[in-house]
Amino acid sequence: MFFAAGRLITALLGATSCLLASPASAFTNPVRKPGGSDPQIVYSGEYYYLLSTTWSNVQIARSMTIEGLKTATRKTVYSSSEAGRCCNVWAPETHYLDGKWYIYFTAGNKDNLDGQNLHVLRGGASAWDDYTYVGKLTKEWSIDGTVVRFNKWGNYLAYSCFHGVQYQSLCLQKLGSDNVSLQGNIGVISQPTESWERSGTPVNEGPAALYIDATGKTYIVYSANYCWTPEYCLATLEWNGNTDPISPSAWTKSKGCVFSGGVNGHYGTGHNSFFRSPDGSQTWNVYHATSNSKGACDDSRYTMVQVLGSKSDGSPDFGTPVATSFDSAEPRA
């Protein structure tokens, strides 16, 4: 974020209502264009919920199908005139923790990007319930917060930071039992030290948790490089499964980008999230891209959704960005 066979089309898919009575059999990308930056989709209670960067507030949309998200009504759950958190609102994500939904998002002031911090909203038992602003999570510059679960160690917040380092890196810190505070030391688990993650300016940002049931592996997928470059891409950190997650030695970085643009007219493919299909059989990769061959950090970015594959050793296979002419079957119910 810094400096996400034919097609059966029913009349309901063109409606603006988010309550679709009959599911579609397929969808086409992009799912949100424009305004599809930093996307997150979650599935809960027969609905898909979509959030993305709006710059000025936090909005959430829901639909019973991926195709329906294109026209689903958006509900504003946060806006503020308070100077320190009014503006540059980025990368909202909703997470279900201990019976309630929480939204973690980035916000700052209107004059510059120096005051960006992470904030949190508390909701109810449904992701569509109203949310209440709880407070600021971080005390220093930080963006792109997401929750990562470790069975033995608990829940952590991963985010992009400058904590004692020169370049924008990835931080990890324990999430408090209240889910609205952070505790303990901050671990800088990844820095943009490799040549392939230093295009434009060295950047690590946009972390997202990925859990592979077949292997028991936990990954953090992140965005490398500056977003105003075509090299903006996804890379991975693999946790070793037994070392304190805030230790950089607990993580192994991929040897390069695992998902890149430059194909099918998509560039700057990054800042992603994942969701499972309703029947649990598929993992879906939700990311943003731009048609600007130079890359982009602005609202020209759009939301894409495609199935995540698996390699023979069980590790994730991201493939390449699908064409906008490709009909994807709706997630399996």
XYZ file of C-alpha atoms in Angstrom, residues 47-331:
285
model
C -21.911 -14.254 2.649
C -18.669 -13.046 1.147
C -17.471 -9.767 2.661
C -15.171 -7.449 0.714
C -13.104 -4.559 2.060
C -10.593 -2.396 0.186
C -8.860 0.957 0.514
C -11.175 3.969 0.136
C -8.678 6.598 1.409
C -11.294 8.401 3.546
C -13.286 5.779 5.482
C -13.806 2.057 6.045
C -16.489 0.321 4.007
C -17.653 -3.270 3.870
C -19.782 -4.965 1.215
C -21.391 -8.380 1.224
C -22.893 -10.789 -1.290
C -23.767 -14.460 -1.516
C -21.532 -14.740 -4.602
C -18.204 -13.365 -5.755
C -19.873 -11.990 -8.881
C -22.405 -10.199 -6.710
C -19.669 -8.282 -4.902
C -19.293 -6.122 -8.018
C -22.612 -4.383 -7.339
C -23.112 -5.096 -3.651
C -24.159 -2.246 -1.407
C -21.287 -0.818 0.627
C -21.787 -0.055 4.287
C -19.585 2.621 5.890
C -18.471 1.401 9.312
C -15.877 4.081 10.109
C -15.155 7.704 9.307
C -13.623 10.430 11.438
C -12.823 14.128 11.400
C -10.156 13.712 14.087
C -6.908 15.026 12.625
C -4.700 12.079 13.521
C -6.961 9.421 11.998
C -9.163 11.210 9.499
C -7.375 10.499 6.329
C -5.219 8.225 4.195
C -7.345 5.328 5.398
C -5.809 2.165 3.984
C -6.022 -1.601 3.960
C -8.949 -2.482 6.287
C -9.243 -6.131 7.262
C -11.917 -7.873 9.311
C -11.081 -10.842 11.562
C -13.280 -13.053 13.752
C -11.745 -13.448 17.211
C -13.374 -14.809 20.368
C -16.923 -14.473 19.095
C -16.657 -10.950 17.662
C -15.494 -9.336 14.441
C -12.713 -6.756 14.513
C -11.459 -4.457 11.761
C -7.797 -3.450 11.728
C -6.949 -0.533 9.450
C -4.396 2.170 8.720
C -5.129 5.894 9.102
C -3.282 9.181 9.571
C -3.482 12.886 8.845
C -4.380 14.687 5.627
C -1.102 16.551 5.125
C 1.428 13.753 4.711
C 2.033 10.057 5.289
C 4.298 10.492 8.292
C 1.538 9.890 10.842
C 0.243 6.551 9.567
C -0.698 4.151 12.376
C -2.813 1.068 12.941
C -6.275 1.386 14.482
C -8.986 -1.080 15.462
C -12.795 -1.310 15.410
C -14.859 -3.798 17.402
C -17.992 -5.308 15.887
C -20.488 -7.978 16.814
C -21.202 -11.628 16.138
C -21.784 -10.934 12.429
C -19.343 -9.176 10.125
C -22.278 -7.029 8.990
C -22.969 -5.674 12.492
C -22.072 -2.103 13.388
C -18.502 -1.392 14.496
C -17.210 0.908 17.227
C -13.843 2.643 17.163
C -11.705 1.275 20.004
C -8.375 3.021 19.585
C -4.901 3.227 18.090
C -2.851 0.046 18.214
C 0.652 1.298 17.445
C 2.872 4.097 18.725
C 5.133 4.449 15.698
C 4.673 4.495 11.911
C 2.906 1.333 10.835
C 0.550 0.181 8.083
C -1.175 -2.923 6.670
C -2.091 -4.803 9.837
C -3.272 -8.414 9.698
C -3.784 -11.212 12.221
C -1.598 -14.333 12.156
C -2.555 -17.315 14.335
C 0.014 -19.620 15.912
C -1.485 -22.556 17.815
C 1.153 -22.685 20.551
C 2.026 -19.009 20.685
C -1.338 -17.312 20.215
C -2.450 -14.514 17.875
C -0.062 -11.907 16.511
C -0.414 -8.747 14.482
C 1.794 -8.568 11.400
C 2.318 -5.178 9.776
C 4.733 -3.024 7.794
C 7.093 -0.879 9.844
C 10.344 1.073 10.234
C 11.069 -0.262 13.728
C 14.795 0.405 14.150
C 15.533 -0.288 10.487
C 16.260 1.858 7.451
C 13.711 0.454 5.030
C 10.062 -0.494 5.202
C 10.032 -3.987 6.700
C 7.676 -6.517 8.307
C 6.989 -6.464 12.050
C 5.257 -9.008 14.275
C 3.892 -8.381 17.774
C 1.673 -10.361 20.145
C -1.997 -9.412 20.064
C -3.450 -8.907 23.538
C -6.221 -11.165 24.857
C -8.646 -8.264 24.328
C -7.767 -8.250 20.590
C -7.468 -4.443 20.690
C -3.988 -4.028 22.177
C -0.441 -5.189 21.528
C 1.981 -6.576 24.075
C 5.597 -7.654 24.361
C 8.493 -7.006 22.041
C 8.246 -6.051 18.385
C 10.033 -8.461 16.075
C 11.300 -7.305 12.685
C 10.952 -10.597 10.853
C 11.779 -9.501 7.301
C 13.705 -6.665 5.700
C 13.973 -5.931 1.956
C 17.574 -7.114 1.673
C 17.328 -9.117 -1.549
C 17.908 -7.495 -4.945
C 14.510 -8.662 -6.231
C 12.616 -6.738 -3.481
C 14.348 -3.382 -3.907
C 12.830 -2.008 -7.116
C 12.095 1.716 -6.879
C 12.849 1.672 -3.177
C 13.275 -1.317 -0.834
C 9.860 -2.312 0.577
C 8.203 -5.172 2.471
C 4.483 -4.585 3.172
C 0.951 -5.995 2.945
C 1.400 -9.207 4.991
C -1.257 -11.938 4.838
C -1.412 -15.242 6.706
C -1.612 -18.495 4.742
C -2.165 -21.862 6.424
C -1.649 -25.120 4.501
C -3.594 -27.905 6.185
C -1.973 -30.731 4.216
C 1.521 -29.857 5.438
C 0.722 -27.959 8.630
C 2.810 -25.061 7.325
C 2.218 -21.406 8.199
C 3.286 -18.693 5.777
C 3.210 -14.941 5.713
C 2.737 -13.756 2.157
C 3.855 -10.167 1.616
C 4.332 -7.546 -1.077
C 7.852 -6.673 -2.180
C 9.134 -3.570 -4.014
C 7.650 -0.104 -4.400
C 4.066 -0.055 -5.689
C 4.884 2.576 -8.334
C 6.947 -0.072 -10.148
C 5.840 -3.020 -12.303
C 8.009 -5.285 -10.122
C 5.607 -5.014 -7.164
C 4.921 -8.676 -6.406
C 4.105 -11.316 -3.796
C 6.755 -13.226 -1.850
C 6.572 -15.601 1.105
C 8.000 -16.197 4.559
C 7.707 -19.764 5.874
C 7.620 -20.289 9.632
C 9.738 -23.148 10.969
C 6.943 -24.166 13.327
C 8.864 -24.235 16.606
C 10.643 -20.918 17.160
C 9.166 -17.757 18.682
C 7.452 -16.123 15.686
C 8.924 -12.676 16.421
C 12.436 -14.029 15.779
C 13.639 -13.409 12.209
C 15.454 -16.760 12.345
C 12.062 -18.473 12.586
C 11.255 -17.498 9.001
C 12.599 -18.553 5.611
C 12.103 -16.149 2.737
C 11.242 -17.293 -0.772
C 14.070 -17.071 -3.286
C 12.182 -14.536 -5.345
C 8.685 -13.368 -6.203
C 6.096 -16.150 -6.104
C 3.426 -14.154 -7.949
C 4.193 -11.404 -10.451
C 2.454 -9.268 -13.043
C 3.423 -8.604 -16.628
C 0.950 -11.174 -17.996
C -2.620 -10.792 -19.239
C -2.340 -7.002 -18.924
C -1.876 -7.005 -15.126
C 0.971 -5.220 -13.349
C 1.868 -4.516 -9.743
C 0.140 -7.664 -8.497
C 0.249 -7.499 -4.711
C -1.221 -6.697 -1.295
C -3.295 -9.837 -1.121
C -5.437 -11.852 1.277
C -6.864 -15.376 1.319
C -10.194 -17.037 1.993
C -11.467 -20.603 1.957
C -14.362 -21.782 -0.173
C -17.546 -22.550 1.773
C -16.852 -26.303 1.629
C -13.235 -25.782 2.719
C -11.795 -27.507 -0.344
C -10.152 -24.487 -1.998
C -8.043 -21.530 -0.959
C -8.524 -18.342 -2.959
C -5.988 -15.592 -3.554
C -7.423 -12.052 -3.483
C -5.041 -9.372 -4.755
C -4.903 -6.053 -6.496
C -3.388 -5.218 -9.859
C -3.229 -2.310 -12.282
C -3.266 -2.014 -16.056
C -0.579 0.671 -15.769
C 2.601 -0.967 -17.052
C 4.663 1.284 -14.752
C 2.819 0.107 -11.648
C 0.486 2.181 -9.483
C -0.281 3.133 -5.894
C -3.571 4.863 -6.672
C -7.243 4.072 -7.203
C -6.617 2.591 -10.651
C -5.871 -0.677 -8.897
C -8.581 -3.333 -9.071
C -9.447 -6.457 -7.088
C -8.751 -9.892 -8.580
C -9.771 -13.296 -7.211
C -8.390 -16.677 -8.273
C -7.791 -20.172 -6.905
C -4.487 -20.882 -5.183
C -2.838 -24.040 -6.446
C -0.607 -26.585 -4.753
C 2.782 -27.971 -5.764
C 3.736 -31.642 -5.506
C 5.416 -31.017 -2.138
C 2.280 -29.334 -0.765
C 3.660 -25.802 -0.925
C 1.440 -23.098 -2.450
C 1.441 -22.597 -6.203
C 0.293 -19.066 -7.030
C 0.422 -19.486 -10.795
C -0.016 -16.311 -12.866
C -2.750 -13.629 -12.907
C -5.761 -14.857 -14.843
C -7.083 -12.983 -17.852
C -10.171 -10.831 -17.449
C -11.818 -12.970 -20.120
C -11.461 -16.082 -17.952
C -14.638 -17.435 -16.367
C -13.927 -18.693 -12.836
C -16.373 -21.068 -11.193
C -17.805 -19.688 -7.992
C -16.174 -21.172 -4.850
